[in-house]
Every structure is written in structure tokens, then in C-alpha cells.
Amino acid sequence: MTKKKSNLYLLAVFFTIIILVTVPNALAVGLAGAVLEKFFFTPGLEKTYNYVIISNTDRAMDHDVSTGGDLGQYFTPSITKVNIPLGGTAQFSAKLKLPQELAPGEHRAYICASESQPRGGGGVEGGASIGARAVVCGVIIVFSPYPGKALEFTNFDVKNVSRNENATFKIDVLGL
């Protein structure tokens, strides 16, 4: 390798190290638990979900817990705000209590965890700055069948059969 190429190589390595040292890590918030669940509507159904908020922020920070979506009003979290220490976690639960009736179609409920204060805000007095805050949501999807357009299967019956024998299935079907 020539001396000129060697110097260019060392210069590239030097600048790469400078960039890696001066650029901050990505800081975020995560949510563990039922982050996506789908099921069919059952009138008055009650379910409890357990979640863990995972934070890798650079300091202790408050986090908000909120609900949303067209079924958000039926979702009740056990907490609405929690302070999570540096690199820590927090646990909470959320109860979903569905109504007795629900319009046909797909409905969604969101349970979200977000940082309370933005990062990067501040700046020079009289100047402008941009701040960011991380938000993560779990999604519960409830499908309410259309009347007359769905089937309910009951009494599924199959006799024991041996290998290579024909099997007879009996299924009672009810149109909703």
C-alpha cells in the first residue's frame, strides 16, 4: 500500500471514530405484552392485559399511558403516568370491557406508552428548536360479524379412523 493510500485510510478511520463518538445513540421506548391481538366480538367480554414499558433513555423520565381507537373508551389502564429510572422498566395492566352491542366490522383499541417530555428541545433564547418524543402502541382488533353474513360452527364430530381410511365429518352450521 502506498503512503498516500495509507494516509487516506487512517484519515477515514479517524473520521469514522469521531462520528461514532459524537453522534448519540438512538433512544426509545418499547412495549412488551399483547402488542397485537385479534379476536371476534363477544358481548360484555372482559379481558386483562399485562404490559411492560421498556425505556432506554439517557435519564429518569416520566412516561404517559393512554388509550385510543374506536374501542379506546372501553380500555382502562391501571396507571396513566409512571417515572422510569435510567435504563429501567415499569409494569402495568389494562382492562378491556366490551359493550353489549357493537356495530358490524373491524374495531380497534390502542394502548400506548409515550415519553412525557420531548428530547432535544431547548436551544438559544429567542431561537427555535425541534424536540422529539418516542411513542409505542399495542393494538387490539375486534371483529364484529355482519348479521346474515357469518357462520357459526358447532358440534364438530369425527369418528376415529385408521390410516388410509375415509373419515366422515359432522359439523352443525348456524347462519348468524
mmCIF file with all atom_site columns, C-alpha atoms in Angstrom:
data_model
loop_
_atom_site.group_PDB
_atom_site.id
_atom_site.type_symbol
_atom_site.label_atom_id
_atom_site.label_alt_id
_atom_site.label_comp_id
_atom_site.label_asym_id
_atom_site.label_entity_id
_atom_site.label_seq_id
_atom_site.pdbx_PDB_ins_code
_atom_site.Cartn_x
_atom_site.Cartn_y
_atom_site.Cartn_z
_atom_site.occupancy
_atom_site.B_iso_or_equiv
_atom_site.pdbx_formal_charge
_atom_site.auth_seq_id
_atom_site.auth_comp_id
_atom_site.auth_asym_id
_atom_site.auth_atom_id
_atom_site.pdbx_PDB_model_num
ATOM 1   C CA . MET A 1 1   ? 0.000   0.000   0.000  1.00 0.00 ? 1   MET A CA 1
ATOM 2   C CA . THR A 1 2   ? 1.372   3.385   -0.919 1.00 0.00 ? 2   THR A CA 1
ATOM 3   C CA . LYS A 1 3   ? 1.925   6.074   1.685  1.00 0.00 ? 3   LYS A CA 1
ATOM 4   C CA . LYS A 1 4   ? -0.848  8.238   0.184  1.00 0.00 ? 4   LYS A CA 1
ATOM 5   C CA . LYS A 1 5   ? -3.408  5.395   0.341  1.00 0.00 ? 5   LYS A CA 1
ATOM 6   C CA . SER A 1 6   ? -2.321  4.560   3.877  1.00 0.00 ? 6   SER A CA 1
ATOM 7   C CA . ASN A 1 7   ? -2.840  8.167   4.986  1.00 0.00 ? 7   ASN A CA 1
ATOM 8   C CA . LEU A 1 8   ? -6.292  8.270   3.354  1.00 0.00 ? 8   LEU A CA 1
ATOM 9   C CA . TYR A 1 9   ? -7.196  5.022   5.094  1.00 0.00 ? 9   TYR A CA 1
ATOM 10  C CA . LEU A 1 10  ? -6.096  6.360   8.504  1.00 0.00 ? 10  LEU A CA 1
ATOM 11  C CA . LEU A 1 11  ? -7.978  9.606   7.874  1.00 0.00 ? 11  LEU A CA 1
ATOM 12  C CA . ALA A 1 12  ? -11.176 7.678   7.021  1.00 0.00 ? 12  ALA A CA 1
ATOM 13  C CA . VAL A 1 13  ? -10.840 5.553   10.173 1.00 0.00 ? 13  VAL A CA 1
ATOM 14  C CA . PHE A 1 14  ? -10.233 8.697   12.261 1.00 0.00 ? 14  PHE A CA 1
ATOM 15  C CA . PHE A 1 15  ? -13.360 10.444  10.916 1.00 0.00 ? 15  PHE A CA 1
ATOM 16  C CA . THR A 1 16  ? -15.448 7.297   11.394 1.00 0.00 ? 16  THR A CA 1
ATOM 17  C CA . ILE A 1 17  ? -14.404 7.095   15.036 1.00 0.00 ? 17  ILE A CA 1
ATOM 18  C CA . ILE A 1 18  ? -15.135 10.813  15.555 1.00 0.00 ? 18  ILE A CA 1
ATOM 19  C CA . ILE A 1 19  ? -18.634 10.399  14.050 1.00 0.00 ? 19  ILE A CA 1
ATOM 20  C CA . LEU A 1 20  ? -19.403 7.313   16.170 1.00 0.00 ? 20  LEU A CA 1
ATOM 21  C CA . VAL A 1 21  ? -18.283 9.063   19.354 1.00 0.00 ? 21  VAL A CA 1
ATOM 22  C CA . THR A 1 22  ? -20.110 12.353  18.765 1.00 0.00 ? 22  THR A CA 1
ATOM 23  C CA . VAL A 1 23  ? -23.444 11.033  17.418 1.00 0.00 ? 23  VAL A CA 1
ATOM 24  C CA . PRO A 1 24  ? -25.770 9.984   20.287 1.00 0.00 ? 24  PRO A CA 1
ATOM 25  C CA . ASN A 1 25  ? -27.337 6.547   20.438 1.00 0.00 ? 25  ASN A CA 1
ATOM 26  C CA . ALA A 1 26  ? -30.946 6.081   19.415 1.00 0.00 ? 26  ALA A CA 1
ATOM 27  C CA . LEU A 1 27  ? -33.108 6.451   22.496 1.00 0.00 ? 27  LEU A CA 1
ATOM 28  C CA . ALA A 1 28  ? -36.590 4.963   22.518 1.00 0.00 ? 28  ALA A CA 1
ATOM 29  C CA . VAL A 1 29  ? -39.409 3.379   24.463 1.00 0.00 ? 29  VAL A CA 1
ATOM 30  C CA . GLY A 1 30  ? -40.718 -0.158  23.979 1.00 0.00 ? 30  GLY A CA 1
ATOM 31  C CA . LEU A 1 31  ? -43.846 -2.037  24.995 1.00 0.00 ? 31  LEU A CA 1
ATOM 32  C CA . ALA A 1 32  ? -43.912 -5.747  25.818 1.00 0.00 ? 32  ALA A CA 1
ATOM 33  C CA . GLY A 1 33  ? -47.148 -7.712  26.183 1.00 0.00 ? 33  GLY A CA 1
ATOM 34  C CA . ALA A 1 34  ? -50.128 -8.073  23.855 1.00 0.00 ? 34  ALA A CA 1
ATOM 35  C CA . VAL A 1 35  ? -48.875 -5.699  21.180 1.00 0.00 ? 35  VAL A CA 1
ATOM 36  C CA . LEU A 1 36  ? -51.203 -7.196  18.543 1.00 0.00 ? 36  LEU A CA 1
ATOM 37  C CA . GLU A 1 37  ? -54.225 -9.354  19.252 1.00 0.00 ? 37  GLU A CA 1
ATOM 38  C CA . LYS A 1 38  ? -57.240 -10.155 17.073 1.00 0.00 ? 38  LYS A CA 1
ATOM 39  C CA . PHE A 1 39  ? -60.465 -11.829 18.124 1.00 0.00 ? 39  PHE A CA 1
ATOM 40  C CA . PHE A 1 40  ? -64.212 -11.981 17.403 1.00 0.00 ? 40  PHE A CA 1
ATOM 41  C CA . PHE A 1 41  ? -66.618 -9.811  19.367 1.00 0.00 ? 41  PHE A CA 1
ATOM 42  C CA . THR A 1 42  ? -68.309 -11.333 22.422 1.00 0.00 ? 42  THR A CA 1
ATOM 43  C CA . PRO A 1 43  ? -70.873 -9.082  24.154 1.00 0.00 ? 43  PRO A CA 1
ATOM 44  C CA . GLY A 1 44  ? -69.675 -7.872  27.574 1.00 0.00 ? 44  GLY A CA 1
ATOM 45  C CA . LEU A 1 45  ? -66.316 -9.660  27.280 1.00 0.00 ? 45  LEU A CA 1
ATOM 46  C CA . GLU A 1 46  ? -63.756 -8.630  29.914 1.00 0.00 ? 46  GLU A CA 1
ATOM 47  C CA . LYS A 1 47  ? -60.023 -9.238  29.405 1.00 0.00 ? 47  LYS A CA 1
ATOM 48  C CA . THR A 1 48  ? -56.987 -8.015  31.311 1.00 0.00 ? 48  THR A CA 1
ATOM 49  C CA . TYR A 1 49  ? -53.692 -7.401  29.530 1.00 0.00 ? 49  TYR A CA 1
ATOM 50  C CA . ASN A 1 50  ? -50.300 -7.090  31.239 1.00 0.00 ? 50  ASN A CA 1
ATOM 51  C CA . TYR A 1 51  ? -47.663 -4.800  29.770 1.00 0.00 ? 51  TYR A CA 1
ATOM 52  C CA . VAL A 1 52  ? -44.082 -3.742  30.458 1.00 0.00 ? 52  VAL A CA 1
ATOM 53  C CA . ILE A 1 53  ? -42.742 -0.355  29.361 1.00 0.00 ? 53  ILE A CA 1
ATOM 54  C CA . ILE A 1 54  ? -39.069 -0.617  28.413 1.00 0.00 ? 54  ILE A CA 1
ATOM 55  C CA . SER A 1 55  ? -37.084 2.616   28.352 1.00 0.00 ? 55  SER A CA 1
ATOM 56  C CA . ASN A 1 56  ? -33.502 3.123   27.257 1.00 0.00 ? 56  ASN A CA 1
ATOM 57  C CA . THR A 1 57  ? -33.492 6.889   27.751 1.00 0.00 ? 57  THR A CA 1
ATOM 58  C CA . ASP A 1 58  ? -30.401 8.691   28.969 1.00 0.00 ? 58  ASP A CA 1
ATOM 59  C CA . ARG A 1 59  ? -32.060 9.789   32.256 1.00 0.00 ? 59  ARG A CA 1
ATOM 60  C CA . ALA A 1 60  ? -35.007 9.015   34.527 1.00 0.00 ? 60  ALA A CA 1
ATOM 61  C CA . MET A 1 61  ? -38.139 10.114  32.697 1.00 0.00 ? 61  MET A CA 1
ATOM 62  C CA . ASP A 1 62  ? -41.901 10.226  33.127 1.00 0.00 ? 62  ASP A CA 1
ATOM 63  C CA . HIS A 1 63  ? -43.912 8.133   30.688 1.00 0.00 ? 63  HIS A CA 1
ATOM 64  C CA . ASP A 1 64  ? -47.625 8.532   29.910 1.00 0.00 ? 64  ASP A CA 1
ATOM 65  C CA . VAL A 1 65  ? -50.003 5.610   29.342 1.00 0.00 ? 65  VAL A CA 1
ATOM 66  C CA . SER A 1 66  ? -53.017 6.363   27.145 1.00 0.00 ? 66  SER A CA 1
ATOM 67  C CA . THR A 1 67  ? -55.710 4.637   25.105 1.00 0.00 ? 67  THR A CA 1
ATOM 68  C CA . GLY A 1 68  ? -57.124 5.316   21.663 1.00 0.00 ? 68  GLY A CA 1
ATOM 69  C CA . GLY A 1 69  ? -59.050 3.931   18.730 1.00 0.00 ? 69  GLY A CA 1
ATOM 70  C CA . ASP A 1 70  ? -62.794 3.476   18.428 1.00 0.00 ? 70  ASP A CA 1
ATOM 71  C CA . LEU A 1 71  ? -62.714 0.991   21.340 1.00 0.00 ? 71  LEU A CA 1
ATOM 72  C CA . GLY A 1 72  ? -60.317 3.121   23.420 1.00 0.00 ? 72  GLY A CA 1
ATOM 73  C CA . GLN A 1 73  ? -63.144 4.154   25.755 1.00 0.00 ? 73  GLN A CA 1
ATOM 74  C CA . TYR A 1 74  ? -63.545 0.504   26.796 1.00 0.00 ? 74  TYR A CA 1
ATOM 75  C CA . PHE A 1 75  ? -59.837 0.157   27.722 1.00 0.00 ? 75  PHE A CA 1
ATOM 76  C CA . THR A 1 76  ? -58.833 1.156   31.297 1.00 0.00 ? 76  THR A CA 1
ATOM 77  C CA . PRO A 1 77  ? -55.101 1.188   32.170 1.00 0.00 ? 77  PRO A CA 1
ATOM 78  C CA . SER A 1 78  ? -54.051 0.701   35.803 1.00 0.00 ? 78  SER A CA 1
ATOM 79  C CA . ILE A 1 79  ? -51.769 3.768   35.565 1.00 0.00 ? 79  ILE A CA 1
ATOM 80  C CA . THR A 1 80  ? -51.667 6.899   33.414 1.00 0.00 ? 80  THR A CA 1
ATOM 81  C CA . LYS A 1 81  ? -48.167 8.128   34.324 1.00 0.00 ? 81  LYS A CA 1
ATOM 82  C CA . VAL A 1 82  ? -45.047 6.412   35.635 1.00 0.00 ? 82  VAL A CA 1
ATOM 83  C CA . ASN A 1 83  ? -41.458 7.535   36.240 1.00 0.00 ? 83  ASN A CA 1
ATOM 84  C CA . ILE A 1 84  ? -38.958 5.068   34.835 1.00 0.00 ? 84  ILE A CA 1
ATOM 85  C CA . PRO A 1 85  ? -35.340 5.229   36.060 1.00 0.00 ? 85  PRO A CA 1
ATOM 86  C CA . LEU A 1 86  ? -32.363 5.286   33.722 1.00 0.00 ? 86  LEU A CA 1
ATOM 87  C CA . GLY A 1 87  ? -32.491 2.112   31.597 1.00 0.00 ? 87  GLY A CA 1
ATOM 88  C CA . GLY A 1 88  ? -35.405 0.739   33.667 1.00 0.00 ? 88  GLY A CA 1
ATOM 89  C CA . THR A 1 89  ? -38.835 -0.777  33.109 1.00 0.00 ? 89  THR A CA 1
ATOM 90  C CA . ALA A 1 90  ? -42.342 -0.368  34.531 1.00 0.00 ? 90  ALA A CA 1
ATOM 91  C CA . GLN A 1 91  ? -45.245 -2.819  34.617 1.00 0.00 ? 91  GLN A CA 1
ATOM 92  C CA . PHE A 1 92  ? -48.936 -2.045  34.308 1.00 0.00 ? 92  PHE A CA 1
ATOM 93  C CA . SER A 1 93  ? -52.167 -3.732  33.314 1.00 0.00 ? 93  SER A CA 1
ATOM 94  C CA . ALA A 1 94  ? -55.089 -2.633  31.170 1.00 0.00 ? 94  ALA A CA 1
ATOM 95  C CA . LYS A 1 95  ? -58.632 -3.963  31.359 1.00 0.00 ? 95  LYS A CA 1
ATOM 96  C CA . LEU A 1 96  ? -60.794 -4.231  28.246 1.00 0.00 ? 96  LEU A CA 1
ATOM 97  C CA . LYS A 1 97  ? -64.557 -4.427  28.885 1.00 0.00 ? 97  LYS A CA 1
ATOM 98  C CA . LEU A 1 98  ? -66.522 -4.648  25.643 1.00 0.00 ? 98  LEU A CA 1
ATOM 99  C CA . PRO A 1 99  ? -70.077 -3.273  25.342 1.00 0.00 ? 99  PRO A CA 1
ATOM 100 C CA . GLN A 1 100 ? -73.184 -5.443  24.891 1.00 0.00 ? 100 GLN A CA 1
ATOM 101 C CA . GLU A 1 101 ? -73.544 -4.348  21.250 1.00 0.00 ? 101 GLU A CA 1
ATOM 102 C CA . LEU A 1 102 ? -71.013 -3.387  18.631 1.00 0.00 ? 102 LEU A CA 1
ATOM 103 C CA . ALA A 1 103 ? -71.575 -2.275  15.049 1.00 0.00 ? 103 ALA A CA 1
ATOM 104 C CA . PRO A 1 104 ? -70.517 -4.851  12.432 1.00 0.00 ? 104 PRO A CA 1
ATOM 105 C CA . GLY A 1 105 ? -66.963 -4.549  11.152 1.00 0.00 ? 105 GLY A CA 1
ATOM 106 C CA . GLU A 1 106 ? -63.428 -4.222  12.450 1.00 0.00 ? 106 GLU A CA 1
ATOM 107 C CA . HIS A 1 107 ? -62.799 -2.140  15.576 1.00 0.00 ? 107 HIS A CA 1
ATOM 108 C CA . ARG A 1 108 ? -59.508 -1.189  17.218 1.00 0.00 ? 108 ARG A CA 1
ATOM 109 C CA . ALA A 1 109 ? -58.292 -0.296  20.681 1.00 0.00 ? 109 ALA A CA 1
ATOM 110 C CA . TYR A 1 110 ? -54.811 1.120   21.267 1.00 0.00 ? 110 TYR A CA 1
ATOM 111 C CA . ILE A 1 111 ? -52.827 1.132   24.497 1.00 0.00 ? 111 ILE A CA 1
ATOM 112 C CA . CYS A 1 112 ? -49.857 3.479   24.174 1.00 0.00 ? 112 CYS A CA 1
ATOM 113 C CA . ALA A 1 113 ? -46.778 4.397   26.209 1.00 0.00 ? 113 ALA A CA 1
ATOM 114 C CA . SER A 1 114 ? -45.036 7.674   25.438 1.00 0.00 ? 114 SER A CA 1
ATOM 115 C CA . GLU A 1 115 ? -42.276 9.818   26.865 1.00 0.00 ? 115 GLU A CA 1
ATOM 116 C CA . SER A 1 116 ? -43.776 12.772  28.769 1.00 0.00 ? 116 SER A CA 1
ATOM 117 C CA . GLN A 1 117 ? -41.175 15.355  27.870 1.00 0.00 ? 117 GLN A CA 1
ATOM 118 C CA . PRO A 1 118 ? -39.564 15.850  24.465 1.00 0.00 ? 118 PRO A CA 1
ATOM 119 C CA . ARG A 1 119 ? -35.854 15.264  23.974 1.00 0.00 ? 119 ARG A CA 1
ATOM 120 C CA . GLY A 1 120 ? -33.770 17.797  22.093 1.00 0.00 ? 120 GLY A CA 1
ATOM 121 C CA . GLY A 1 121 ? -35.952 20.793  22.986 1.00 0.00 ? 121 GLY A CA 1
ATOM 122 C CA . GLY A 1 122 ? -34.299 23.975  24.157 1.00 0.00 ? 122 GLY A CA 1
ATOM 123 C CA . GLY A 1 123 ? -31.871 25.964  22.154 1.00 0.00 ? 123 GLY A CA 1
ATOM 124 C CA . VAL A 1 124 ? -30.796 29.578  22.074 1.00 0.00 ? 124 VAL A CA 1
ATOM 125 C CA . GLU A 1 125 ? -33.028 32.183  23.704 1.00 0.00 ? 125 GLU A CA 1
ATOM 126 C CA . GLY A 1 126 ? -35.353 33.655  21.102 1.00 0.00 ? 126 GLY A CA 1
ATOM 127 C CA . GLY A 1 127 ? -34.436 30.897  18.658 1.00 0.00 ? 127 GLY A CA 1
ATOM 128 C CA . ALA A 1 128 ? -36.294 27.811  17.590 1.00 0.00 ? 128 ALA A CA 1
ATOM 129 C CA . SER A 1 129 ? -35.526 24.187  18.252 1.00 0.00 ? 129 SER A CA 1
ATOM 130 C CA . ILE A 1 130 ? -37.027 20.809  17.478 1.00 0.00 ? 130 ILE A CA 1
ATOM 131 C CA . GLY A 1 131 ? -37.797 18.199  20.119 1.00 0.00 ? 131 GLY A CA 1
ATOM 132 C CA . ALA A 1 132 ? -38.837 14.579  19.749 1.00 0.00 ? 132 ALA A CA 1
ATOM 133 C CA . ARG A 1 133 ? -40.556 12.049  21.987 1.00 0.00 ? 133 ARG A CA 1
ATOM 134 C CA . ALA A 1 134 ? -40.999 8.351   21.428 1.00 0.00 ? 134 ALA A CA 1
ATOM 135 C CA . VAL A 1 135 ? -44.424 6.653   21.433 1.00 0.00 ? 135 VAL A CA 1
ATOM 136 C CA . VAL A 1 136 ? -45.258 2.954   21.076 1.00 0.00 ? 136 VAL A CA 1
ATOM 137 C CA . CYS A 1 137 ? -48.713 1.330   20.961 1.00 0.00 ? 137 CYS A CA 1
ATOM 138 C CA . GLY A 1 138 ? -50.221 -2.108  21.336 1.00 0.00 ? 138 GLY A CA 1
ATOM 139 C CA . VAL A 1 139 ? -53.235 -2.854  19.115 1.00 0.00 ? 139 VAL A CA 1
ATOM 140 C CA . ILE A 1 140 ? -56.306 -4.932  19.952 1.00 0.00 ? 140 ILE A CA 1
ATOM 141 C CA . ILE A 1 141 ? -58.512 -5.681  16.919 1.00 0.00 ? 141 ILE A CA 1
ATOM 142 C CA . VAL A 1 142 ? -62.085 -6.864  17.499 1.00 0.00 ? 142 VAL A CA 1
ATOM 143 C CA . PHE A 1 143 ? -64.173 -8.094  14.581 1.00 0.00 ? 143 PHE A CA 1
ATOM 144 C CA . SER A 1 144 ? -67.946 -7.917  14.946 1.00 0.00 ? 144 SER A CA 1
ATOM 145 C CA . PRO A 1 145 ? -69.586 -10.164 12.305 1.00 0.00 ? 145 PRO A CA 1
ATOM 146 C CA . TYR A 1 146 ? -72.172 -8.809  9.872  1.00 0.00 ? 146 TYR A CA 1
ATOM 147 C CA . PRO A 1 147 ? -75.676 -10.251 10.535 1.00 0.00 ? 147 PRO A CA 1
ATOM 148 C CA . GLY A 1 148 ? -76.583 -12.902 7.980  1.00 0.00 ? 148 GLY A CA 1
ATOM 149 C CA . LYS A 1 149 ? -73.056 -12.866 6.548  1.00 0.00 ? 149 LYS A CA 1
ATOM 150 C CA . ALA A 1 150 ? -71.294 -15.068 9.089  1.00 0.00 ? 150 ALA A CA 1
ATOM 151 C CA . LEU A 1 151 ? -71.438 -18.719 10.094 1.00 0.00 ? 151 LEU A CA 1
ATOM 152 C CA . GLU A 1 152 ? -71.075 -20.317 13.496 1.00 0.00 ? 152 GLU A CA 1
ATOM 153 C CA . PHE A 1 153 ? -69.773 -23.877 13.599 1.00 0.00 ? 153 PHE A CA 1
ATOM 154 C CA . THR A 1 154 ? -70.928 -26.150 16.431 1.00 0.00 ? 154 THR A CA 1
ATOM 155 C CA . ASN A 1 155 ? -70.890 -29.857 17.234 1.00 0.00 ? 155 ASN A CA 1
ATOM 156 C CA . PHE A 1 156 ? -67.790 -30.808 15.306 1.00 0.00 ? 156 PHE A CA 1
ATOM 157 C CA . ASP A 1 157 ? -67.808 -34.624 15.294 1.00 0.00 ? 157 ASP A CA 1
ATOM 158 C CA . VAL A 1 158 ? -65.236 -37.005 13.779 1.00 0.00 ? 158 VAL A CA 1
ATOM 159 C CA . LYS A 1 159 ? -65.076 -40.754 14.351 1.00 0.00 ? 159 LYS A CA 1
ATOM 160 C CA . ASN A 1 160 ? -61.743 -42.486 14.961 1.00 0.00 ? 160 ASN A CA 1
ATOM 161 C CA . VAL A 1 161 ? -60.199 -43.752 11.755 1.00 0.00 ? 161 VAL A CA 1
ATOM 162 C CA . SER A 1 162 ? -57.114 -45.693 10.822 1.00 0.00 ? 162 SER A CA 1
ATOM 163 C CA . ARG A 1 163 ? -54.523 -44.711 8.280  1.00 0.00 ? 163 ARG A CA 1
ATOM 164 C CA . ASN A 1 164 ? -55.762 -44.736 4.664  1.00 0.00 ? 164 ASN A CA 1
ATOM 165 C CA . GLU A 1 165 ? -59.437 -44.967 5.729  1.00 0.00 ? 165 GLU A CA 1
ATOM 166 C CA . ASN A 1 166 ? -62.049 -42.431 4.709  1.00 0.00 ? 166 ASN A CA 1
ATOM 167 C CA . ALA A 1 167 ? -63.112 -40.091 7.509  1.00 0.00 ? 167 ALA A CA 1
ATOM 168 C CA . THR A 1 168 ? -66.625 -38.745 7.956  1.00 0.00 ? 168 THR A CA 1
ATOM 169 C CA . PHE A 1 169 ? -67.015 -35.305 9.494  1.00 0.00 ? 169 PHE A CA 1
ATOM 170 C CA . LYS A 1 170 ? -70.231 -33.953 11.001 1.00 0.00 ? 170 LYS A CA 1
ATOM 171 C CA . ILE A 1 171 ? -70.442 -30.200 11.547 1.00 0.00 ? 171 ILE A CA 1
ATOM 172 C CA . ASP A 1 172 ? -73.549 -28.227 12.519 1.00 0.00 ? 172 ASP A CA 1
ATOM 173 C CA . VAL A 1 173 ? -73.566 -24.786 10.889 1.00 0.00 ? 173 VAL A CA 1
ATOM 174 C CA . LEU A 1 174 ? -75.680 -21.843 12.003 1.00 0.00 ? 174 LEU A CA 1
ATOM 175 C CA . GLY A 1 175 ? -76.019 -18.672 9.914  1.00 0.00 ? 175 GLY A CA 1
ATOM 176 C CA . LEU A 1 176 ? -75.795 -15.507 12.024 1.00 0.00 ? 176 LEU A CA 1
#
